[in-house]
Every structure is written in structure tokens, then in C-alpha cells.
mmCIF file of C-alpha atoms in Angstrom:
data_model
loop_
_atom_site.group_PDB
_atom_site.id
_atom_site.type_symbol
_atom_site.label_atom_id
_atom_site.label_comp_id
_atom_site.label_asym_id
_atom_site.label_seq_id
_atom_site.Cartn_x
_atom_site.Cartn_y
_atom_site.Cartn_z
ATOM 1 C CA UNK A 122 115.463 29.436 -98.188
ATOM 2 C CA UNK A 123 117.645 31.542 -100.476
ATOM 3 C CA UNK A 124 116.059 33.809 -103.101
ATOM 4 C CA UNK A 125 117.766 35.733 -105.900
ATOM 5 C CA UNK A 126 115.901 38.578 -107.578
ATOM 6 C CA UNK A 127 117.580 39.041 -110.971
ATOM 7 C CA UNK A 128 118.010 42.209 -113.037
ATOM 8 C CA UNK A 129 115.656 44.390 -111.035
ATOM 9 C CA UNK A 130 115.608 48.174 -111.227
ATOM 10 C CA UNK A 131 115.542 49.424 -107.646
ATOM 11 C CA UNK A 132 113.184 52.320 -106.902
ATOM 12 C CA UNK A 133 114.132 53.590 -103.448
ATOM 13 C CA UNK A 134 115.289 57.194 -103.089
ATOM 14 C CA UNK A 135 116.995 56.336 -99.790
ATOM 15 C CA UNK A 136 119.015 53.490 -101.298
ATOM 16 C CA UNK A 137 122.506 53.729 -102.765
ATOM 17 C CA UNK A 138 121.143 51.670 -105.666
ATOM 18 C CA UNK A 139 118.256 53.968 -106.577
ATOM 19 C CA UNK A 140 117.192 53.548 -110.232
ATOM 20 C CA UNK A 141 119.997 51.062 -110.895
ATOM 21 C CA UNK A 142 119.575 47.520 -112.238
ATOM 22 C CA UNK A 143 120.801 45.044 -109.643
ATOM 23 C CA UNK A 144 120.582 41.468 -108.404
ATOM 24 C CA UNK A 145 119.205 41.141 -104.865
ATOM 25 C CA UNK A 146 120.062 38.150 -102.690
ATOM 26 C CA UNK A 147 117.749 37.244 -99.801
ATOM 27 C CA UNK A 148 118.759 34.711 -97.161
ATOM 28 C CA UNK A 149 116.538 33.815 -94.226
ATOM 29 C CA UNK A 150 114.431 36.903 -94.868
ATOM 30 C CA UNK A 151 117.389 39.331 -94.906
ATOM 31 C CA UNK A 152 118.891 41.139 -97.901
ATOM 32 C CA UNK A 153 122.484 39.860 -97.762
ATOM 33 C CA UNK A 154 123.819 41.215 -101.039
ATOM 34 C CA UNK A 155 122.985 43.701 -103.775
ATOM 35 C CA UNK A 156 125.250 43.766 -106.823
ATOM 36 C CA UNK A 157 125.272 44.036 -110.596
ATOM 37 C CA UNK A 158 125.668 40.252 -110.822
ATOM 38 C CA UNK A 159 125.336 37.640 -108.078
ATOM 39 C CA UNK A 160 126.065 33.949 -108.566
ATOM 40 C CA UNK A 161 124.252 31.467 -106.363
ATOM 41 C CA UNK A 162 123.868 27.725 -105.977
ATOM 42 C CA UNK A 163 121.290 25.579 -107.759
ATOM 43 C CA UNK A 164 119.288 25.450 -104.532
ATOM 44 C CA UNK A 165 118.398 29.139 -104.762
ATOM 45 C CA UNK A 166 115.017 30.235 -106.112
ATOM 46 C CA UNK A 167 115.667 32.705 -108.927
ATOM 47 C CA UNK A 168 113.073 35.401 -109.660
ATOM 48 C CA UNK A 169 113.399 36.922 -113.114
ATOM 49 C CA UNK A 170 110.464 38.830 -114.605
ATOM 50 C CA UNK A 171 109.804 41.202 -117.511
ATOM 51 C CA UNK A 172 110.810 44.822 -116.780
ATOM 52 C CA UNK A 173 111.126 43.945 -113.103
ATOM 53 C CA UNK A 174 111.279 46.822 -110.644
ATOM 54 C CA UNK A 175 111.634 46.510 -106.870
ATOM 55 C CA UNK A 176 110.821 48.996 -104.118
ATOM 56 C CA UNK A 177 110.344 48.957 -100.380
ATOM 57 C CA UNK A 178 107.061 47.219 -99.556
ATOM 58 C CA UNK A 179 103.873 49.139 -100.220
ATOM 59 C CA UNK A 180 101.497 50.195 -97.449
ATOM 60 C CA UNK A 181 97.724 50.746 -97.561
ATOM 61 C CA UNK A 182 96.192 52.731 -94.718
ATOM 62 C CA UNK A 183 92.513 51.971 -95.439
ATOM 63 C CA UNK A 184 91.463 48.384 -96.126
ATOM 64 C CA UNK A 185 88.168 46.640 -95.395
ATOM 65 C CA UNK A 186 87.570 42.914 -95.741
ATOM 66 C CA UNK A 187 84.490 41.747 -93.831
ATOM 67 C CA UNK A 188 85.645 39.144 -91.358
ATOM 68 C CA UNK A 189 84.416 38.922 -88.680
ATOM 69 C CA UNK A 190 80.721 39.193 -89.441
ATOM 70 C CA UNK A 191 80.667 39.782 -93.187
ATOM 71 C CA UNK A 192 82.752 36.892 -94.492
ATOM 72 C CA UNK A 193 80.620 36.720 -97.652
ATOM 73 C CA UNK A 194 82.233 40.009 -98.683
ATOM 74 C CA UNK A 195 85.836 38.997 -98.026
ATOM 75 C CA UNK A 196 87.647 36.811 -95.513
ATOM 76 C CA UNK A 197 90.889 37.943 -93.922
ATOM 77 C CA UNK A 198 92.738 35.090 -95.655
ATOM 78 C CA UNK A 199 91.518 35.933 -99.165
ATOM 79 C CA UNK A 200 91.873 39.649 -98.548
ATOM 80 C CA UNK A 201 95.503 39.301 -97.520
ATOM 81 C CA UNK A 202 96.225 37.137 -100.565
ATOM 82 C CA UNK A 203 94.649 39.810 -102.777
ATOM 83 C CA UNK A 204 96.733 42.477 -101.036
ATOM 84 C CA UNK A 205 99.948 40.493 -101.554
ATOM 85 C CA UNK A 206 99.306 39.917 -105.263
ATOM 86 C CA UNK A 207 98.453 43.621 -105.570
ATOM 87 C CA UNK A 208 101.869 44.597 -104.157
ATOM 88 C CA UNK A 209 101.073 45.438 -100.529
ATOM 89 C CA UNK A 210 103.305 44.179 -97.723
ATOM 90 C CA UNK A 211 101.382 46.036 -95.001
ATOM 91 C CA UNK A 212 97.737 47.029 -94.616
ATOM 92 C CA UNK A 213 95.621 48.646 -91.914
ATOM 93 C CA UNK A 214 92.317 46.820 -91.475
ATOM 94 C CA UNK A 215 89.335 49.087 -90.920
ATOM 95 C CA UNK A 216 86.716 48.702 -88.210
ATOM 96 C CA UNK A 217 83.590 48.019 -90.305
ATOM 97 C CA UNK A 218 83.107 44.470 -89.030
ATOM 98 C CA UNK A 219 80.543 42.781 -86.816
ATOM 99 C CA UNK A 220 81.325 42.982 -83.982
ATOM 100 C CA UNK A 221 83.541 46.020 -84.300
ATOM 101 C CA UNK A 222 87.046 45.842 -82.762
ATOM 102 C CA UNK A 223 86.549 47.994 -79.678
ATOM 103 C CA UNK A 224 88.547 45.846 -77.226
ATOM 104 C CA UNK A 225 91.877 44.053 -77.047
ATOM 105 C CA UNK A 226 90.316 40.622 -77.616
ATOM 106 C CA UNK A 227 89.016 41.735 -81.013
ATOM 107 C CA UNK A 228 92.436 43.131 -81.937
ATOM 108 C CA UNK A 229 94.072 39.823 -80.997
ATOM 109 C CA UNK A 230 91.550 37.910 -83.130
ATOM 110 C CA UNK A 231 92.374 39.949 -86.230
ATOM 111 C CA UNK A 232 96.122 39.663 -85.750
ATOM 112 C CA UNK A 233 96.001 35.920 -85.096
ATOM 113 C CA UNK A 234 93.970 35.340 -88.254
ATOM 114 C CA UNK A 235 96.562 37.082 -90.371
ATOM 115 C CA UNK A 236 99.806 36.069 -88.705
ATOM 116 C CA UNK A 237 100.796 33.463 -91.312
ATOM 117 C CA UNK A 238 100.279 35.595 -94.418
ATOM 118 C CA UNK A 239 102.888 37.288 -96.577
ATOM 119 C CA UNK A 240 101.099 40.619 -96.109
ATOM 120 C CA UNK A 241 101.233 41.986 -92.559
ATOM 121 C CA UNK A 242 97.879 43.012 -91.100
ATOM 122 C CA UNK A 243 97.684 45.930 -88.668
ATOM 123 C CA UNK A 244 94.239 46.400 -87.071
ATOM 124 C CA UNK A 245 92.622 49.720 -86.358
ATOM 125 C CA UNK A 246 90.511 49.873 -83.243
ATOM 126 C CA UNK A 247 87.321 51.861 -82.925
ATOM 127 C CA UNK A 248 87.575 55.320 -81.391
ATOM 128 C CA UNK A 249 84.384 54.830 -79.395
ATOM 129 C CA UNK A 250 82.651 51.880 -77.768
ATOM 130 C CA UNK A 251 80.643 49.970 -80.401
ATOM 131 C CA UNK A 252 81.607 52.814 -82.790
ATOM 132 C CA UNK A 253 78.537 54.649 -81.503
ATOM 133 C CA UNK A 254 80.235 58.016 -81.034
ATOM 134 C CA UNK A 255 79.350 58.268 -77.343
ATOM 135 C CA UNK A 256 82.194 57.026 -75.121
ATOM 136 C CA UNK A 257 85.880 56.340 -75.793
ATOM 137 C CA UNK A 258 86.779 52.706 -76.403
ATOM 138 C CA UNK A 259 89.647 50.883 -74.664
ATOM 139 C CA UNK A 260 92.265 52.847 -76.582
ATOM 140 C CA UNK A 261 95.312 52.138 -74.449
ATOM 141 C CA UNK A 262 94.574 48.421 -74.056
ATOM 142 C CA UNK A 263 94.020 48.028 -77.786
ATOM 143 C CA UNK A 264 97.246 49.865 -78.574
ATOM 144 C CA UNK A 265 99.136 47.466 -76.309
ATOM 145 C CA UNK A 266 97.794 44.538 -78.342
ATOM 146 C CA UNK A 267 98.633 45.994 -81.738
ATOM 147 C CA UNK A 268 96.003 48.556 -82.761
ATOM 148 C CA UNK A 269 97.821 51.157 -84.849
ATOM 149 C CA UNK A 270 95.123 53.847 -84.882
ATOM 150 C CA UNK A 271 91.566 54.530 -83.722
ATOM 151 C CA UNK A 272 88.752 55.101 -86.186
ATOM 152 C CA UNK A 273 84.983 54.716 -86.256
ATOM 153 C CA UNK A 274 85.025 53.711 -89.913
ATOM 154 C CA UNK A 275 83.713 56.493 -92.176
ATOM 155 C CA UNK A 276 81.770 58.025 -89.315
ATOM 156 C CA UNK A 277 82.542 61.624 -88.387
ATOM 157 C CA UNK A 278 83.323 62.361 -84.753
ATOM 158 C CA UNK A 279 80.263 64.503 -84.032
ATOM 159 C CA UNK A 280 81.190 65.519 -80.482
ATOM 160 C CA UNK A 281 84.099 68.010 -80.612
ATOM 161 C CA UNK A 282 84.845 67.519 -76.909
ATOM 162 C CA UNK A 283 85.236 63.773 -77.446
ATOM 163 C CA UNK A 284 87.806 64.405 -80.186
ATOM 164 C CA UNK A 285 89.641 66.834 -77.895
ATOM 165 C CA UNK A 286 89.746 64.331 -75.040
ATOM 166 C CA UNK A 287 90.818 61.529 -77.381
ATOM 167 C CA UNK A 288 93.688 63.569 -78.823
ATOM 168 C CA UNK A 289 94.856 64.539 -75.351
ATOM 169 C CA UNK A 290 94.581 61.015 -73.927
ATOM 170 C CA UNK A 291 96.377 59.250 -76.806
ATOM 171 C CA UNK A 292 99.440 61.477 -76.410
ATOM 172 C CA UNK A 293 100.377 59.305 -73.428
ATOM 173 C CA UNK A 294 101.109 56.368 -75.760
ATOM 174 C CA UNK A 295 101.779 58.205 -79.051
ATOM 175 C CA UNK A 296 98.675 56.893 -80.802
ATOM 176 C CA UNK A 297 96.847 58.196 -83.869
ATOM 177 C CA UNK A 298 93.228 59.285 -83.971
ATOM 178 C CA UNK A 299 91.455 59.212 -87.331
ATOM 179 C CA UNK A 300 88.582 61.598 -87.975
ATOM 180 C CA UNK A 301 86.480 61.096 -91.105
ATOM 181 C CA UNK A 302 86.011 64.442 -92.892
ATOM 182 C CA UNK A 303 82.247 64.819 -93.050
ATOM 183 C CA UNK A 304 79.887 67.250 -91.361
ATOM 184 C CA UNK A 305 76.793 65.172 -92.073
ATOM 185 C CA UNK A 306 74.266 67.771 -90.929
ATOM 186 C CA UNK A 307 75.152 69.913 -93.964
ATOM 187 C CA UNK A 308 74.027 67.104 -96.291
ATOM 188 C CA UNK A 309 71.762 64.800 -94.246
ATOM 189 C CA UNK A 310 70.536 62.776 -97.243
ATOM 190 C CA UNK A 311 73.332 63.481 -99.733
ATOM 191 C CA UNK A 312 74.846 60.547 -101.617
ATOM 192 C CA UNK A 313 76.935 62.081 -104.456
ATOM 193 C CA UNK A 314 78.936 65.234 -105.089
ATOM 194 C CA UNK A 315 76.751 68.341 -105.078
ATOM 195 C CA UNK A 316 77.384 69.744 -108.542
ATOM 196 C CA UNK A 317 75.876 69.941 -112.015
ATOM 197 C CA UNK A 318 75.633 66.176 -112.351
ATOM 198 C CA UNK A 319 73.727 65.677 -109.104
ATOM 199 C CA UNK A 320 71.145 68.229 -110.274
ATOM 200 C CA UNK A 321 70.831 66.714 -113.730
ATOM 201 C CA UNK A 322 70.465 63.186 -112.376
ATOM 202 C CA UNK A 323 68.148 64.031 -109.505
ATOM 203 C CA UNK A 324 70.530 62.649 -106.868
ATOM 204 C CA UNK A 325 70.884 64.406 -103.516
ATOM 205 C CA UNK A 326 74.236 66.129 -103.153
ATOM 206 C CA UNK A 327 77.098 66.191 -100.664
ATOM 207 C CA UNK A 328 78.736 69.642 -100.970
ATOM 208 C CA UNK A 329 82.480 70.074 -100.592
ATOM 209 C CA UNK A 330 81.581 72.279 -97.614
ATOM 210 C CA UNK A 331 80.561 69.177 -95.652
ATOM 211 C CA UNK A 332 84.161 67.956 -95.865
ATOM 212 C CA UNK A 333 86.007 71.230 -95.345
ATOM 213 C CA UNK A 334 83.821 72.304 -92.435
ATOM 214 C CA UNK A 335 84.696 69.140 -90.522
ATOM 215 C CA UNK A 336 88.385 69.438 -91.363
ATOM 216 C CA UNK A 337 88.453 73.072 -90.214
ATOM 217 C CA UNK A 338 86.879 72.104 -86.899
ATOM 218 C CA UNK A 339 89.180 69.121 -86.371
ATOM 219 C CA UNK A 340 92.320 71.139 -87.147
ATOM 220 C CA UNK A 341 91.242 73.821 -84.648
ATOM 221 C CA UNK A 342 90.793 71.142 -81.984
ATOM 222 C CA UNK A 343 94.177 69.603 -82.862
ATOM 223 C CA UNK A 344 95.854 73.001 -82.518
ATOM 224 C CA UNK A 345 94.327 73.361 -79.049
ATOM 225 C CA UNK A 346 94.828 69.832 -77.728
ATOM 226 C CA UNK A 347 97.947 68.546 -79.453
ATOM 227 C CA UNK A 348 98.180 64.885 -80.361
ATOM 228 C CA UNK A 349 98.317 63.094 -83.686
ATOM 229 C CA UNK A 350 95.439 63.363 -86.147
ATOM 230 C CA UNK A 351 94.974 61.472 -89.416
ATOM 231 C CA UNK A 352 92.302 62.632 -91.855
ATOM 232 C CA UNK A 353 91.468 59.738 -94.201
ATOM 233 C CA UNK A 354 90.436 60.001 -97.859
ATOM 234 C CA UNK A 355 90.070 63.703 -98.498
ATOM 235 C CA UNK A 356 88.438 64.603 -101.808
ATOM 236 C CA UNK A 357 88.286 68.367 -102.364
ATOM 237 C CA UNK A 358 90.653 71.143 -103.379
ATOM 238 C CA UNK A 359 89.796 73.200 -100.296
ATOM 239 C CA UNK A 360 90.661 70.255 -98.056
ATOM 240 C CA UNK A 361 94.140 70.150 -99.579
ATOM 241 C CA UNK A 362 94.591 73.869 -98.940
ATOM 242 C CA UNK A 363 93.448 73.592 -95.310
ATOM 243 C CA UNK A 364 95.808 70.720 -94.536
ATOM 244 C CA UNK A 365 98.699 72.377 -96.362
ATOM 245 C CA UNK A 366 98.311 75.464 -94.165
ATOM 246 C CA UNK A 367 97.988 73.336 -91.021
ATOM 247 C CA UNK A 368 101.248 71.550 -91.771
ATOM 248 C CA UNK A 369 103.000 74.860 -92.402
ATOM 249 C CA UNK A 370 101.793 75.939 -88.952
ATOM 250 C CA UNK A 371 103.375 72.875 -87.366
ATOM 251 C CA UNK A 372 100.274 70.791 -86.614
ATOM 252 C CA UNK A 373 100.837 67.033 -86.345
ATOM 253 C CA UNK A 374 98.350 66.039 -89.031
ATOM 254 C CA UNK A 375 98.528 63.501 -91.852
ATOM 255 C CA UNK A 376 96.010 62.652 -94.544
ATOM 256 C CA UNK A 377 95.308 60.270 -97.391
ATOM 257 C CA UNK A 378 93.428 60.211 -100.675
ATOM 258 C CA UNK A 379 91.700 57.239 -102.305
ATOM 259 C CA UNK A 380 93.239 56.206 -105.640
ATOM 260 C CA UNK A 381 89.902 56.412 -107.443
ATOM 261 C CA UNK A 382 89.519 60.060 -106.345
ATOM 262 C CA UNK A 383 92.669 60.831 -108.347
ATOM 263 C CA UNK A 384 91.198 59.285 -111.506
ATOM 264 C CA UNK A 385 87.391 59.380 -111.613
ATOM 265 C CA UNK A 386 85.047 62.375 -111.621
ATOM 266 C CA UNK A 387 81.346 62.564 -110.883
ATOM 267 C CA UNK A 388 80.720 62.379 -114.650
ATOM 268 C CA UNK A 389 80.748 58.600 -114.102
ATOM 269 C CA UNK A 390 77.405 58.901 -112.305
ATOM 270 C CA UNK A 391 75.485 59.155 -115.588
ATOM 271 C CA UNK A 392 75.652 55.365 -115.824
ATOM 272 C CA UNK A 393 73.899 55.011 -112.438
ATOM 273 C CA UNK A 394 76.360 52.182 -111.747
ATOM 274 C CA UNK A 395 76.368 51.704 -107.981
ATOM 275 C CA UNK A 396 80.096 50.893 -108.067
ATOM 276 C CA UNK A 397 80.471 54.672 -108.255
ATOM 277 C CA UNK A 398 78.518 55.197 -105.048
ATOM 278 C CA UNK A 399 81.445 56.044 -102.806
ATOM 279 C CA UNK A 400 82.183 57.992 -99.668
ATOM 280 C CA UNK A 401 83.694 60.479 -99.984
ATOM 281 C CA UNK A 402 81.982 60.912 -103.350
ATOM 282 C CA UNK A 403 83.670 61.355 -106.707
ATOM 283 C CA UNK A 404 84.264 65.059 -107.217
ATOM 284 C CA UNK A 405 85.328 67.318 -110.148
ATOM 285 C CA UNK A 406 88.325 67.687 -112.468
ATOM 286 C CA UNK A 407 89.392 70.750 -110.489
ATOM 287 C CA UNK A 408 89.416 68.715 -107.287
ATOM 288 C CA UNK A 409 91.500 65.990 -108.962
ATOM 289 C CA UNK A 410 94.091 68.544 -110.066
ATOM 290 C CA UNK A 411 94.406 69.864 -106.518
ATOM 291 C CA UNK A 412 94.611 66.351 -105.048
ATOM 292 C CA UNK A 413 97.371 65.325 -107.474
ATOM 293 C CA UNK A 414 99.292 68.499 -106.647
ATOM 294 C CA UNK A 415 98.814 67.722 -102.953
ATOM 295 C CA UNK A 416 100.353 64.273 -103.375
ATOM 296 C CA UNK A 417 103.273 65.695 -105.343
ATOM 297 C CA UNK A 418 104.141 68.408 -102.806
ATOM 298 C CA UNK A 419 103.682 66.135 -99.779
ATOM 299 C CA UNK A 420 100.534 67.748 -98.380
ATOM 300 C CA UNK A 421 98.778 64.425 -98.912
ATOM 301 C CA UNK A 422 100.944 61.840 -97.189
ATOM 302 C CA UNK A 423 99.672 58.625 -98.737
ATOM 303 C CA UNK A 424 97.386 57.147 -101.366
ATOM 304 C CA UNK A 425 95.093 54.294 -100.382
ATOM 305 C CA UNK A 426 93.064 51.812 -102.407
ATOM 306 C CA UNK A 427 90.221 52.358 -99.899
ATOM 307 C CA UNK A 428 89.355 48.737 -100.681
ATOM 308 C CA UNK A 429 85.814 47.987 -99.490
ATOM 309 C CA UNK A 430 84.170 44.786 -100.784
ATOM 310 C CA UNK A 431 80.360 44.796 -100.695
ATOM 311 C CA UNK A 432 78.167 41.747 -101.339
ATOM 312 C CA UNK A 433 75.845 41.689 -104.354
ATOM 313 C CA UNK A 434 72.702 41.970 -102.233
ATOM 314 C CA UNK A 435 73.818 45.391 -100.973
ATOM 315 C CA UNK A 436 75.215 46.729 -104.259
ATOM 316 C CA UNK A 437 72.787 45.588 -106.953
ATOM 317 C CA UNK A 438 70.054 47.943 -105.793
ATOM 318 C CA UNK A 439 68.648 51.312 -106.803
ATOM 319 C CA UNK A 440 71.368 53.941 -106.454
ATOM 320 C CA UNK A 441 69.700 55.560 -103.433
ATOM 321 C CA UNK A 442 69.609 52.286 -101.505
ATOM 322 C CA UNK A 443 72.926 50.671 -102.470
ATOM 323 C CA UNK A 444 75.819 50.544 -99.994
ATOM 324 C CA UNK A 445 78.867 52.745 -100.404
ATOM 325 C CA UNK A 446 82.220 51.335 -101.447
ATOM 326 C CA UNK A 447 84.431 49.810 -104.118
ATOM 327 C CA UNK A 448 87.166 47.226 -104.148
ATOM 328 C CA UNK A 449 90.491 48.752 -105.152
ATOM 329 C CA UNK A 450 93.526 46.648 -104.232
ATOM 330 C CA UNK A 451 93.946 44.999 -107.639
ATOM 331 C CA UNK A 452 93.756 48.283 -109.566
ATOM 332 C CA UNK A 453 95.411 50.597 -107.038
ATOM 333 C CA UNK A 454 98.941 50.820 -108.423
ATOM 334 C CA UNK A 455 97.790 51.096 -112.029
ATOM 335 C CA UNK A 456 95.378 53.863 -111.061
ATOM 336 C CA UNK A 457 98.013 55.859 -109.192
ATOM 337 C CA UNK A 458 100.714 55.462 -111.837
ATOM 338 C CA UNK A 459 98.254 56.606 -114.497
ATOM 339 C CA UNK A 460 98.239 59.985 -112.733
ATOM 340 C CA UNK A 461 101.642 60.312 -111.034
ATOM 341 C CA UNK A 462 105.276 59.801 -111.987
ATOM 342 C CA UNK A 463 106.914 56.624 -110.719
ATOM 343 C CA UNK A 464 108.975 58.066 -107.874
ATOM 344 C CA UNK A 465 106.049 60.116 -106.522
ATOM 345 C CA UNK A 466 103.791 57.064 -106.714
ATOM 346 C CA UNK A 467 106.237 54.849 -104.821
ATOM 347 C CA UNK A 468 106.769 57.541 -102.199
ATOM 348 C CA UNK A 469 103.010 57.782 -101.643
ATOM 349 C CA UNK A 470 102.797 53.998 -101.227
ATOM 350 C CA UNK A 471 105.625 53.594 -98.709
ATOM 351 C CA UNK A 472 104.623 55.725 -95.731
ATOM 352 C CA UNK A 473 104.337 53.061 -93.005
ATOM 353 C CA UNK A 474 106.316 55.211 -90.594
ATOM 354 C CA UNK A 475 103.421 57.676 -90.412
ATOM 355 C CA UNK A 476 101.570 54.976 -88.450
ATOM 356 C CA UNK A 477 104.567 53.971 -86.309
ATOM 357 C CA UNK A 478 105.222 50.932 -88.514
ATOM 358 C CA UNK A 479 108.780 49.980 -89.404
ATOM 359 C CA UNK A 480 109.724 50.343 -93.054
ATOM 360 C CA UNK A 481 112.699 48.494 -94.503
ATOM 361 C CA UNK A 482 114.521 49.933 -97.479
ATOM 362 C CA UNK A 483 116.268 48.148 -100.327
ATOM 363 C CA UNK A 484 119.668 47.954 -98.656
ATOM 364 C CA UNK A 485 122.116 45.232 -97.702
ATOM 365 C CA UNK A 486 121.370 44.041 -94.172
ATOM 366 C CA UNK A 487 117.738 45.143 -94.204
ATOM 367 C CA UNK A 488 114.784 42.874 -93.576
ATOM 368 C CA UNK A 489 113.419 41.900 -96.985
ATOM 369 C CA UNK A 490 110.056 43.635 -97.249
ATOM 370 C CA UNK A 491 109.805 44.268 -100.976
ATOM 371 C CA UNK A 492 107.280 44.894 -103.722
ATOM 372 C CA UNK A 493 107.950 43.577 -107.230
ATOM 373 C CA UNK A 494 106.251 45.346 -110.143
ATOM 374 C CA UNK A 495 106.286 46.386 -113.795
ATOM 375 C CA UNK A 496 105.641 50.140 -114.097
ATOM 376 C CA UNK A 497 105.286 50.309 -117.885
ATOM 377 C CA UNK A 498 102.705 47.631 -118.668
ATOM 378 C CA UNK A 499 99.451 49.091 -120.035
ATOM 379 C CA UNK A 500 96.267 47.171 -119.350
ATOM 380 C CA UNK A 501 92.517 47.486 -118.943
ATOM 381 C CA UNK A 502 91.072 46.401 -115.617
ATOM 382 C CA UNK A 503 88.501 43.670 -116.238
ATOM 383 C CA UNK A 504 86.500 41.177 -114.170
ATOM 384 C CA UNK A 505 89.142 38.509 -114.846
ATOM 385 C CA UNK A 506 91.648 40.652 -112.911
ATOM 386 C CA UNK A 507 89.525 40.666 -109.751
ATOM 387 C CA UNK A 508 90.956 38.535 -106.965
ATOM 388 C CA UNK A 509 88.543 39.694 -104.286
ATOM 389 C CA UNK A 510 85.421 37.774 -103.359
ATOM 390 C CA UNK A 511 83.258 40.799 -104.150
ATOM 391 C CA UNK A 512 83.148 42.471 -107.563
ATOM 392 C CA UNK A 513 82.036 46.040 -106.816
ATOM 393 C CA UNK A 514 84.880 47.741 -108.698
ATOM 394 C CA UNK A 515 84.715 51.411 -109.681
ATOM 395 C CA UNK A 516 87.806 51.070 -111.902
ATOM 396 C CA UNK A 517 86.389 48.298 -114.126
ATOM 397 C CA UNK A 518 86.999 49.031 -117.806
ATOM 398 C CA UNK A 519 89.564 51.757 -117.138
ATOM 399 C CA UNK A 520 92.922 51.844 -118.914
ATOM 400 C CA UNK A 521 95.756 51.693 -116.399
ATOM 401 C CA UNK A 522 99.540 51.903 -116.429
ATOM 402 C CA UNK A 523 101.695 49.725 -114.166
ATOM 403 C CA UNK A 524 100.998 46.494 -112.346
ATOM 404 C CA UNK A 525 102.334 44.596 -109.359
ATOM 405 C CA UNK A 526 103.833 41.123 -109.636
ATOM 406 C CA UNK A 527 103.625 40.564 -105.882
ATOM 407 C CA UNK A 528 105.757 40.811 -102.765
ATOM 408 C CA UNK A 529 108.460 39.274 -100.643
ATOM 409 C CA UNK A 530 107.627 39.800 -96.980
ATOM 410 C CA UNK A 531 107.598 37.850 -93.716
ATOM 411 C CA UNK A 532 110.092 35.429 -95.323
ATOM 412 C CA UNK A 533 107.432 34.543 -97.894
ATOM 413 C CA UNK A 534 107.266 35.070 -101.651
ATOM 414 C CA UNK A 535 103.824 35.802 -103.090
ATOM 415 C CA UNK A 536 103.821 36.271 -106.879
ATOM 416 C CA UNK A 537 100.779 36.659 -109.097
ATOM 417 C CA UNK A 538 100.842 35.254 -112.630
ATOM 418 C CA UNK A 539 99.906 38.142 -114.895
#
């Protein structure tokens, strides 16, 4: 089918049409023409939306759904629909399922369940068997079947020798190891940021030291072993400084930050709303300033929604006993654009190549993998905006700027009626 995107401002620094208003013609999934005005036949589907902007498709490096094992939280089908309507053409699915994906059969299952969606799903495989931290999983076999990185979801790699061996081994097939930045022994029962608020509220704290200590160790191992290391969802100013120095020294390290850690501080905890029980925890205004600077100067490679649906039975509990996590796909772009300028935001959302994934630009002859959005709309995130099955949303009630219309990807158009 032929699609014509009308009067769209292109946001793609690598494109000859950057920040220009253009028509974009798509035929059989390929961008065949970009011009100030394009005339087409009556058979073409014309897409014309208010203040329409188009960029290369957005990428989210940390997504959880539930299936298999926790379908009541989110199925793969509904999760991918939510991702598409939220502007994401590509997502990495985390390993917090039951069973965990620690073999090639599990990777094939995930890919086959998402192969007909507009949003492309890229599974992570566990770093260790059963994600138990003891023995390496079938890393090579999983990579051959489509696993794009290896991660025991939100579990630190306790054994430094295991991380060293994993980084050395994965160099043979250019794979990425993810290491969650938490030295848990520093805060064995901590659940929120260790600061004034944790003391006032009587909640056990997680000091920033628990994050930076793990990062320091992991960077030292990376320097020794080589390989490719990704540090997901950093949250402290010292973490930014450590990774900035490591990159200057030539280490092959990337990192991400969760969108809500750019917006929310631990002041939110006074409500005792368990939607704010997150890992890593919400930190301070000073940390937010450093994280935003890190995104702007490229120290932080990408921003993720860190979407993690949790069923009511595990969220509507006393704060100490509730599960960690918040959904974030629907509010992700609005959260980011409330804190960053448009070009920086789009750059932070289009870093597929960091995970060896192909990224198509907005150019004639390219595969059409595009996100359609309105960057100026101001709105308040409410329950009616939630597309996910679960409703544990830390950004509920927050005023946001910018919203996705949807995507064109995999020869499919997925538009959300705002």
C-alpha cells in the first residue's frame, strides 16, 4: 500500500531535510520520495495531523511486559500495541518473565509472538542460567537466535569473575553484557533513596554509594577484560561522572537513564504511593541536574521508559511489601521533552545502533521506520491515557509536553487517536 505523510517537520540531524516541512511518500515499506509537495493517486492513504513531526523510529532499551508467566500484568501483544502508540518502533524485552529466557527456545518464543506487530521486539537473554547469578547461560546460542544483550533483570552481577569471563567470552560474537548498578550489600534492606526524606518517613535507604560502588567495580573489570558493557538506568550524579571518565579513557561502555529519574525526586515519597517504589530509586534535584547534563553531552547514551507493569495484588500493599516498578511507555516522550530540547530528546530516543540494531533515517530510499509526534502539545497524564493492562504509573497527574501519534514500521501504520 502507498502512504503519504503530509506537511511533516522532519527531525533527523543526519537527513538533508532536517527541521524542514516536507511530504513523505512510502511505497511497499520504503521511503520513495521526500519533497515540499507530492501528488498521489486516490488510492494512497494520506496522513495529515496537527503540528506533525516525523523522526527516525524511537528505541527503548528496557521494557518489561509479563508474558510468559505474568500475562495478567501485560501480554506481548498488548505491550507492543502500547509501545507503537507511544512512538516506539523498536524495544528490548527484559528477562523478568517466568520462565526466564535463558535458552534459544525461549528467545524464539518471544520473537515469534511479536513478529506480526508494528513495533519490533528484540529479546534480551539472561546472563546466567535461571538468572541465579551462578553459571553463564547459553549466550552464544541465544545470540544466534536473536538475543541482543544479556541481563539478569535488575539483579547485580555479584561475582566479579563471572562478569570478567562473560565480557571476555562475548567478544567472540560482539555481544553486550548488561550489569545492573547496585551493590546490594551496602543497603541490604533499602527501598528508597537514602536522604532526608527516607529518615523523615522511616523508610530504609539505598545510598548513592550502592550504585557508584558497583559501577566502579564493573568499569575496572571492563578495562581489564575488554568487551562491551551496558549499565542500565543510572540515577546518581557520581555515576554520570564515573561513566564520563570511562568513556574519555576509551572504555566500550554505554548507559541509560529512566525517564522518570529525569523528572521526579524522592520528595514524591511523602504520599507513600507505591507507584513511586522504583529501582533504582528516585533521587534528588542535584542528581537530576547531573543526569540531564549527562544526556545532553552524550555521557548517557539513551533514555528509557523502563516500563514495568505490575499487577494490583503486588502494588496495592504497604510500601515495604509492594513490588518495584512503574509503567512508562505512554508518558515517556512527554516526560523527556519536559526536561530536554527537542533535538536532544530525539537523539536520546534513536540509539538502536548501540545494540547492533539497524536504524533507518528519514531519507529517500530508506526503509520506513518512523515515529510521528506533536512536540508542542501540553497535557496532563491521567488514567484515561493508560493503554497498558496495569496501572502502576509514577507519572500520573504530571504535566507533560509532547506526545506521540504513533509509528510507521514493518510496513504497518499504527496511529493512536489523541
